[in-house]
Short mmCIF file of C-alpha atoms in Angstrom, two decimals:
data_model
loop_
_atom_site.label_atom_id
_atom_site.label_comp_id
_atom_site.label_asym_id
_atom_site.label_seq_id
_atom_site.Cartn_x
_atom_site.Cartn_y
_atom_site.Cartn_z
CA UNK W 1 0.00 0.00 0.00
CA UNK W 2 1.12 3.48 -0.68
CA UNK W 3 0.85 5.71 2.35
CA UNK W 4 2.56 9.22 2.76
CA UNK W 5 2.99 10.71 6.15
CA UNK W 6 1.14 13.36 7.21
CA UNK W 7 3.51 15.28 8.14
CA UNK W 8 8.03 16.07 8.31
CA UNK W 9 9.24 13.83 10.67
CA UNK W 10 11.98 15.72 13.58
CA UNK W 11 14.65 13.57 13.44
CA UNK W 12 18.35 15.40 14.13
CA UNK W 13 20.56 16.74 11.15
CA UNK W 14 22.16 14.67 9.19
CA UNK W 15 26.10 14.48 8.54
CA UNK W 16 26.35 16.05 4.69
CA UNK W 17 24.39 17.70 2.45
CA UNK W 18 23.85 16.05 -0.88
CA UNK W 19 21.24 16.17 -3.97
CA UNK W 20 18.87 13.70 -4.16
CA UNK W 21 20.81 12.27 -7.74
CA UNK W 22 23.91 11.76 -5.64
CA UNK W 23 22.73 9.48 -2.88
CA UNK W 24 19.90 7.59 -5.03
CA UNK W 25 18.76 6.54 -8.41
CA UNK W 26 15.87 5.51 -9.99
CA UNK W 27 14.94 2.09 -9.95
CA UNK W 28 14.19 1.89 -13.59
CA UNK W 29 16.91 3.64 -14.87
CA UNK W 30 19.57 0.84 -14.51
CA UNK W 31 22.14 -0.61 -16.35
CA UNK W 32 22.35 -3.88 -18.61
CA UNK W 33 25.15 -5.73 -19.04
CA UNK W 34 26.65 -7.18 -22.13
CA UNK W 35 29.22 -9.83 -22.98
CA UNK W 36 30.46 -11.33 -26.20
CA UNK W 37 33.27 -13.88 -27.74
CA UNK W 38 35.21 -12.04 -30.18
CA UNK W 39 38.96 -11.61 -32.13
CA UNK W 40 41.80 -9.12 -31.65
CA UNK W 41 44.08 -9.26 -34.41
CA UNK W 42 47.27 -7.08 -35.99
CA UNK W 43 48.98 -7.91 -32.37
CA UNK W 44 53.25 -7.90 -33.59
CA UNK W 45 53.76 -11.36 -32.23
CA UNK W 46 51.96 -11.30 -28.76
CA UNK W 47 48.72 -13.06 -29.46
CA UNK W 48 47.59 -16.64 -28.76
CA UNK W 49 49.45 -19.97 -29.06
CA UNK W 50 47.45 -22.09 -30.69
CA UNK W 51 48.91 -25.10 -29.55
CA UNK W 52 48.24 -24.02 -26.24
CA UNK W 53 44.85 -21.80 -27.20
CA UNK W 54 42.70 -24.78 -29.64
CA UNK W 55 39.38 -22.51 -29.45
CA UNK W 56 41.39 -19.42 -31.30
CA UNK W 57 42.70 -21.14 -34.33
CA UNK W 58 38.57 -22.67 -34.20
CA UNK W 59 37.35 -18.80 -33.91
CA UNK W 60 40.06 -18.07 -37.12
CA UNK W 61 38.81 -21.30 -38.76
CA UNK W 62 34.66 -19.94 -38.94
CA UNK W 63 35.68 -16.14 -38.84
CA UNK W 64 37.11 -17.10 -42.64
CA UNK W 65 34.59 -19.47 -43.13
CA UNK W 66 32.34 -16.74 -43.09
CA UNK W 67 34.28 -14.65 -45.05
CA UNK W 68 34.28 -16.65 -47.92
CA UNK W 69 37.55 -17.98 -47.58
CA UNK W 70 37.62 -21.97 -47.36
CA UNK W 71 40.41 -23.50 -44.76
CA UNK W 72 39.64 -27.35 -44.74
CA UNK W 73 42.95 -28.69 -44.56
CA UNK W 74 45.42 -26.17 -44.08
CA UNK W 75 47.00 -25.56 -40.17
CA UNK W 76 47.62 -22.00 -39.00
CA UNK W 77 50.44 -20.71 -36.87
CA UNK W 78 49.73 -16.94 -36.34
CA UNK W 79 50.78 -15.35 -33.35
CA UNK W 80 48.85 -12.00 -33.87
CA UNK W 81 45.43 -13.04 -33.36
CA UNK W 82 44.21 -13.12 -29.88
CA UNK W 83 40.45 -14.77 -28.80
CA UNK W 84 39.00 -12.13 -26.23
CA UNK W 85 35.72 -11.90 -24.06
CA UNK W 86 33.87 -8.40 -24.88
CA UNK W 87 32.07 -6.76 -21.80
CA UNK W 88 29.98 -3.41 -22.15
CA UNK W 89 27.53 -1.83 -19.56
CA UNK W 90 24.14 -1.21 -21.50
CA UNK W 91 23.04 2.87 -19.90
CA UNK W 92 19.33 3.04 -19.67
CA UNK W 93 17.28 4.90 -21.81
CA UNK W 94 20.18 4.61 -25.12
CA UNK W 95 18.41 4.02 -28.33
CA UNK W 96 19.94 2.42 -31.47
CA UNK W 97 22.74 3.69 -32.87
CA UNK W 98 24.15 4.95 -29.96
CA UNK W 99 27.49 4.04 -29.01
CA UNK W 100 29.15 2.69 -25.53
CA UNK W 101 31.98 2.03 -24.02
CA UNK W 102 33.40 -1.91 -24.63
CA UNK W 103 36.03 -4.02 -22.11
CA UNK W 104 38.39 -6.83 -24.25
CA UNK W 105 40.16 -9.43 -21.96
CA UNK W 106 41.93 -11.63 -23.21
CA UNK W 107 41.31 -15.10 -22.54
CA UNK W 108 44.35 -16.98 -23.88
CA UNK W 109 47.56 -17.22 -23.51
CA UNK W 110 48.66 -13.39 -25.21
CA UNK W 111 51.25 -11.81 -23.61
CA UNK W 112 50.03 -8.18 -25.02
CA UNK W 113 46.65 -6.79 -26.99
CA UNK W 114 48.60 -3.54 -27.69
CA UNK W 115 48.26 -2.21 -31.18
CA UNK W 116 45.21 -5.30 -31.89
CA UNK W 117 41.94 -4.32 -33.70
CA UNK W 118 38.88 -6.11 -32.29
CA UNK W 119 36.89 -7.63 -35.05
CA UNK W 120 33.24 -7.20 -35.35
CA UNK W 121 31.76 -9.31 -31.85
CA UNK W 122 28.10 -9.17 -31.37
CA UNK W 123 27.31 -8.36 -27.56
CA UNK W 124 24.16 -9.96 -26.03
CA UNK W 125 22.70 -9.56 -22.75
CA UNK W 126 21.50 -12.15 -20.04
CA UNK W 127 18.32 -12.80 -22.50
CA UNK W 128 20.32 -14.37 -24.92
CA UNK W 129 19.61 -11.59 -27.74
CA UNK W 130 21.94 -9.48 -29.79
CA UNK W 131 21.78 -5.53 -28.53
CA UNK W 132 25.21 -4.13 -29.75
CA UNK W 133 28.21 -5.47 -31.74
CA UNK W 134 31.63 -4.11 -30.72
CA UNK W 135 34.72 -3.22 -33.32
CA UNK W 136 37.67 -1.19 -33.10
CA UNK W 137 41.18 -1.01 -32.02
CA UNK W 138 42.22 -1.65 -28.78
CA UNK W 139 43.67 0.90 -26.11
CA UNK W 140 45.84 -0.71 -23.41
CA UNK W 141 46.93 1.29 -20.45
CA UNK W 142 49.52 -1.43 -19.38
CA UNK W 143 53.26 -2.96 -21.78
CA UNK W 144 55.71 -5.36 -21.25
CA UNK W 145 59.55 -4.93 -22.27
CA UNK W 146 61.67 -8.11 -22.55
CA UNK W 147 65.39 -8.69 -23.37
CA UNK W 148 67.30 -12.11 -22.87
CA UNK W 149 67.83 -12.06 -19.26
CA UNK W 150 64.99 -9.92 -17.86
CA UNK W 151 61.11 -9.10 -19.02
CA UNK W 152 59.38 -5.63 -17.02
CA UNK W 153 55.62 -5.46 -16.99
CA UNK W 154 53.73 -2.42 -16.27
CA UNK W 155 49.96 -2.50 -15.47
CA UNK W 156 47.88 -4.72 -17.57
CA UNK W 157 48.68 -5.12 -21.40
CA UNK W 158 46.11 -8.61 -21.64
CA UNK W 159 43.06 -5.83 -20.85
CA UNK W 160 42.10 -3.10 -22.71
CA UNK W 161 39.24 -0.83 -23.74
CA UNK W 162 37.49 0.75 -26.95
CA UNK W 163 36.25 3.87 -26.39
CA UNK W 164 32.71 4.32 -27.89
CA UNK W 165 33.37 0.57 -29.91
CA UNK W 166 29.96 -0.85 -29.42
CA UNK W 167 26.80 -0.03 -31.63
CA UNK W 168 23.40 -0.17 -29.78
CA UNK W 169 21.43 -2.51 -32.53
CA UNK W 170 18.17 -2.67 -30.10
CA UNK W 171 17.09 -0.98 -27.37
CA UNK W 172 15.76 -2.19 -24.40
CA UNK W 173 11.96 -1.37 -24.07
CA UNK W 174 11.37 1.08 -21.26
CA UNK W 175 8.01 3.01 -20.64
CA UNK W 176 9.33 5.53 -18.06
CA UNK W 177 6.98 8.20 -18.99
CA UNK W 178 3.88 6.17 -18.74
CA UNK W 179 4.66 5.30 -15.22
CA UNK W 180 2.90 6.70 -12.19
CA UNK W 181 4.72 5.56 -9.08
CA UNK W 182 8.78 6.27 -9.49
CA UNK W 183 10.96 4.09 -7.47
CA UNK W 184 14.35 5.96 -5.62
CA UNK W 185 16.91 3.51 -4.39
CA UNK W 186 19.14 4.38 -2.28
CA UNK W 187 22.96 3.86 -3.22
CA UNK W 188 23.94 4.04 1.07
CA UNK W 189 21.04 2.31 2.44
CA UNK W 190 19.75 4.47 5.85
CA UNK W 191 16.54 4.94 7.23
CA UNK W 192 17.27 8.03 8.16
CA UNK W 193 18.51 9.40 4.99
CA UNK W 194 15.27 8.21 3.37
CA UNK W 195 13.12 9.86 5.85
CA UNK W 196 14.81 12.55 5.19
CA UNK W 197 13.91 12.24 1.26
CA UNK W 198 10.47 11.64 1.55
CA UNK W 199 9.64 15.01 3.61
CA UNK W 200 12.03 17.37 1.42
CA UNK W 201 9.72 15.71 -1.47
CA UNK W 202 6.72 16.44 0.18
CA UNK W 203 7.64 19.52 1.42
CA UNK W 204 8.26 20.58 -2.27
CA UNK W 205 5.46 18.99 -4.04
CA UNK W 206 3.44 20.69 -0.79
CA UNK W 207 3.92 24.07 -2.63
CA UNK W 208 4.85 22.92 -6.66
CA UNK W 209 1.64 20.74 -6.73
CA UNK W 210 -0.15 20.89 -3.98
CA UNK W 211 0.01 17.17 -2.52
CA UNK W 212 2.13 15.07 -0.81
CA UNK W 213 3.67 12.56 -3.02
CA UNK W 214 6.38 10.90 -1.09
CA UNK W 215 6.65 7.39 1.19
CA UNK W 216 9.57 5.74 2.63
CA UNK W 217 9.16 1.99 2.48
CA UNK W 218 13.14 0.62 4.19
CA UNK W 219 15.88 1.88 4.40
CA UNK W 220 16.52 1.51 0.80
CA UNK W 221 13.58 2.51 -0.99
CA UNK W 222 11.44 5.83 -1.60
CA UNK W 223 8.31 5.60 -3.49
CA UNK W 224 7.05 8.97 -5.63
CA UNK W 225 3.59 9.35 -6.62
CA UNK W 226 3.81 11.20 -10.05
CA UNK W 227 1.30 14.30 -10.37
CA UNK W 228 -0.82 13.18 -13.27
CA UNK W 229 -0.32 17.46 -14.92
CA UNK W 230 3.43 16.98 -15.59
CA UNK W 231 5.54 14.12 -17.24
CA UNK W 232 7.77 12.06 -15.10
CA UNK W 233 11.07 13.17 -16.53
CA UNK W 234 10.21 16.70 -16.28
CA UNK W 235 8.90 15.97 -12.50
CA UNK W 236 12.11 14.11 -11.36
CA UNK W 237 14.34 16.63 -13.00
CA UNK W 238 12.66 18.91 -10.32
CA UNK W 239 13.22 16.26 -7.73
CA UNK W 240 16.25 14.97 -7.99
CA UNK W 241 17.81 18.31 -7.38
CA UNK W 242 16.55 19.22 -4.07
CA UNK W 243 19.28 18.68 -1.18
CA UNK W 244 18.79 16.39 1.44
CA UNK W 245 21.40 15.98 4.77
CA UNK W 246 22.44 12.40 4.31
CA UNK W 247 23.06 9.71 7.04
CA UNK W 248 25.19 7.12 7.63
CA UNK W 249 26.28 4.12 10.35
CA UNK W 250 29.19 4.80 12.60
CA UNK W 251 32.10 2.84 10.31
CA UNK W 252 35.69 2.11 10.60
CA UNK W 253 36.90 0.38 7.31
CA UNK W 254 40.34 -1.73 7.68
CA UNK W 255 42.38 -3.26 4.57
CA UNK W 256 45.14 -5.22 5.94
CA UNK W 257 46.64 -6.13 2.67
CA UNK W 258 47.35 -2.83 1.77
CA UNK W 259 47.31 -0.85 5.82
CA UNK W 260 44.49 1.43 4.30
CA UNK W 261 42.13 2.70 7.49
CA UNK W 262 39.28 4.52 7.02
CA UNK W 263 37.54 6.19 9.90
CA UNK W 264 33.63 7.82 9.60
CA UNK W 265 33.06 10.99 11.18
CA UNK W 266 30.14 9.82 13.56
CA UNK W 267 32.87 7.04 14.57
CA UNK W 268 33.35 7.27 18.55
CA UNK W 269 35.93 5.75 21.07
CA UNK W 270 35.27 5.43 25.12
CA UNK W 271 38.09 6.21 27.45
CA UNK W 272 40.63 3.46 27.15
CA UNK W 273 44.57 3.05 28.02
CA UNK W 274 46.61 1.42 25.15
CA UNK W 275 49.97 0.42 25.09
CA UNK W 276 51.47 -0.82 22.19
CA UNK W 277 54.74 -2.07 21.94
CA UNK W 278 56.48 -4.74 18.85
CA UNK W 279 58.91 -7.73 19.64
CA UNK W 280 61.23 -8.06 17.26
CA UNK W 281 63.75 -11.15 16.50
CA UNK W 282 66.46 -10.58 14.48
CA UNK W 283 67.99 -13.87 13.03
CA UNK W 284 71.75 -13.57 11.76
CA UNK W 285 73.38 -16.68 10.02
CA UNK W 286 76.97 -16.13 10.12
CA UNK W 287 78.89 -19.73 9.37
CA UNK W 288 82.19 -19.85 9.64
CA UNK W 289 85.33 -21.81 8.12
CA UNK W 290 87.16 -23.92 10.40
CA UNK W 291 90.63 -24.86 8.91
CA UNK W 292 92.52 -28.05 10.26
CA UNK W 293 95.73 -27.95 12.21
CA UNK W 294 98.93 -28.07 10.86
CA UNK W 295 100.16 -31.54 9.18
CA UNK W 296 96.89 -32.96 10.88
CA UNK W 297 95.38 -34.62 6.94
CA UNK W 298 92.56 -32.46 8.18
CA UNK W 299 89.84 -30.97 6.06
CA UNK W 300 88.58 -27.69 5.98
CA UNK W 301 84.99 -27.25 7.54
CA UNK W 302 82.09 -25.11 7.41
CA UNK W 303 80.87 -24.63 10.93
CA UNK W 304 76.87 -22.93 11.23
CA UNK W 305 77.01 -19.73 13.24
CA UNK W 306 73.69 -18.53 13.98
CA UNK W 307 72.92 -15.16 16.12
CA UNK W 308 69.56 -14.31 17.20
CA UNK W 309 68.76 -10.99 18.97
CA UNK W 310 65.53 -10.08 20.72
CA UNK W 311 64.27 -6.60 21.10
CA UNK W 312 61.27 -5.00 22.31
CA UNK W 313 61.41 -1.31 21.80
CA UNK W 314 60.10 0.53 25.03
CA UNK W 315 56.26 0.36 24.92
CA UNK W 316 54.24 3.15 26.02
CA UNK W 317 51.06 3.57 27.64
CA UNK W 318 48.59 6.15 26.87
CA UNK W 319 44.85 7.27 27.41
CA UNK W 320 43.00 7.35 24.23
CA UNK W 321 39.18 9.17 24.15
CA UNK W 322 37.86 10.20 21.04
CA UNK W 323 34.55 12.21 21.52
CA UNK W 324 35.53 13.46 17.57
CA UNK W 325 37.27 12.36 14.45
CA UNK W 326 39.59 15.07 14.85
CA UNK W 327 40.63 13.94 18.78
CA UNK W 328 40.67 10.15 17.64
CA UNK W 329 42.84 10.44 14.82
CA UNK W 330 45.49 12.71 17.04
CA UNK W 331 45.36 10.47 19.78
CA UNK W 332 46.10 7.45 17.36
CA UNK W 333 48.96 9.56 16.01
CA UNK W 334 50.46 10.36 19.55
CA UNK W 335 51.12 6.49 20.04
CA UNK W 336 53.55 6.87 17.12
CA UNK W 337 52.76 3.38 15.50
CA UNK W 338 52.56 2.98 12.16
CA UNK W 339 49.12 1.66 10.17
CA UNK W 340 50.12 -2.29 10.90
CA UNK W 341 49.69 -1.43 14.39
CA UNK W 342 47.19 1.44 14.24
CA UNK W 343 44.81 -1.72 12.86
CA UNK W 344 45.91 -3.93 15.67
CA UNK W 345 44.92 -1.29 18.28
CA UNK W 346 41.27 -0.68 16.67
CA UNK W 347 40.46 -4.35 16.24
CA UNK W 348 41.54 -5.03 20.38
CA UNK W 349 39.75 -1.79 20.90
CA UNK W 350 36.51 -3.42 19.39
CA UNK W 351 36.94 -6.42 21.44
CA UNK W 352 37.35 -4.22 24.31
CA UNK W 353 33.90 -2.41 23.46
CA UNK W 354 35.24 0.72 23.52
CA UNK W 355 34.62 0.96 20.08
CA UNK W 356 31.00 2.84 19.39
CA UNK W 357 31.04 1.68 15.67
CA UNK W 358 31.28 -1.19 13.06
CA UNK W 359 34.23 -2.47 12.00
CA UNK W 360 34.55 -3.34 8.74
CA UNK W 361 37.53 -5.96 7.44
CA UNK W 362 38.60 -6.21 3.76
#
């Protein structure tokens, strides 16, 4: 059932201020995505194996087939043909003969699809059906220099992209104008925040239409009545403009592959001591020759040396309570650690319960 509230709700002020078309989207405007089986030739060498890569030399096999060009018999070896998978995101709303944006991966063993020209690849969605074909050459951001003794590789030279190298051939059927309830979804699900949608819609369609058009149904989703005098692009273009304080959950974010920390504003920490301090073993192998004595028929030996040293630099103990971001992240910078142990101090400070937020591990 659709029900909008009577009235604006009083709930506190949110953290930023934001447009409605940054912090939610329509429901029916969304993306399709396309994939396709294709060719990249004119690499100089760097392309497929086909000893090692049987479905390219098949692909080069039916691509001349097709072309007229009859192959029964004969074996190629090329090296500068390379059998890649086509991806493209489908925008809402494109109608044929637009172009978009393609992916090529390769999906053999190429070392490089620098300088290759995809060949014409149809692109189809989950539906099975055809909605764009892809061609044109191939931009790589990544390249790979090798000599006899040593090979450097820079980014990725096996992916690439073709800017605007897909034709839309159909368009996907979409009646957004003949709708009467729009659907917002948020991108940062909050119930707050969507509260907070639904009455600055209301409150605008109060005085633009003279009803109240808006209902929050979760934390995700904000239904729109459409007024039945105005078109529904020209009434969310109104909409989606109007600035709403966003909300969010208290967060702390942790990557320990790469020490990244990230640290909401709304993130709190109770009055805790912390000390912090790192053992480290140092391991020294230092073997040494042992030579025989004199006359002895001795033989010279090789006798294992091995020095370990244990340190523990002095660890120091210090009162941490962050009522802010700003007195948080100073107080985690006064223990002088670096982002290895900052992580190990937030994670015991979440099993102590001191920590008034989620924490987040990547």
């Amino acid at each position: 059932m659709f029900r909008v509230s009577t009235g604006p709700s009083t709930l506190p002020p949110g953290q930023v201020a934001a447009r409605i078309k940054d912090i939610a989207q329509l429901q029916s405007a969304r993306d399709n995505q396309l994939v396709g089986y294709g060719l990249v030739i004119g690499l100089a060498g760097t392309g497929d194996s086909l000893r090692n890569s049987p479905f390219t030399e098949q692909s080069i096999r039916a691509m001349l087939e097709n072309l007229g060009i009859a192959t029964e018999g004969g074996s190629a070896r090329a090296k500068n043909v390379a059998a890649v998978i086509v991806t493209a995101n489908m925008p809402p709303f494109v109608q044929s003969g637009a172009r978009i944006d393609i992916d090529v991966s390769s999906m053999g063993d190429a070392t490089s699809l620098a300088g290759g020209t995809l060949v014409m690849t149809p692109l189809k969605a989950a539906d099975g059906e055809i909605y764009a074909v892809g061609q044109g050459s191939v931009i790589v951001g990544g390249f790979t220099a090798q000599g006899q003794a040593q090979q450097l590789t820079q980014g990725v030279p096996t992916a690439g992209r073709v800017p605007n190298g897909a034709i839309v051939e159909r368009a996907v059927p979409a009646e957004f104008d003949d709708q009467g309830v729009l659907t917002l979804q948020l991108r940062n699900p909050d119930f707050s925040t969507a509260i907070r949608i639904a009455d600055a819609i209301n409150d605008y369609t109060s005085q633009r239409f003279g009803m109240r058009v808006a209902a929050e149904r979760d934390a995700r989703t904000v239904q729109i009545r459409r007024p039945k005098n105005v078109s529904a692009a020209r009434f969310y273009a109104e909409i989606e403009n109007l600035v709403v304080e966003s909300d969010a959950p208290a967060r702390v974010v942790i990557d320990e592959r790469t020490g990244t920390i990230v640290i909401g504003n709304n993130v709190r920490i109770s009055r805790v001591a912390i000390s912090h301090g790192t053992l480290t073993v140092r391991i020294t192998e230092a073997p040494r020759v042992v030579q025989p004595e004199p006359f002895s028929r001795g033989q010279t030996a090789v006798e294992p040396f091995t020095a370990i040293q244990a340190s523990r630099p002095d660890a120091r103990v210090a009162v941490l309570d962050g009522p802010d971001l700003e007195t948080l992240v100073s107080g985690l910078n006064r223990l002088g650690v670096k982002p290895d142990g900052i992580i190990a101090i937030l994670q015991g400070i979440k099993s102590a319960g001191a920590l008034q937020a989620d924490l987040v591990l990547q």
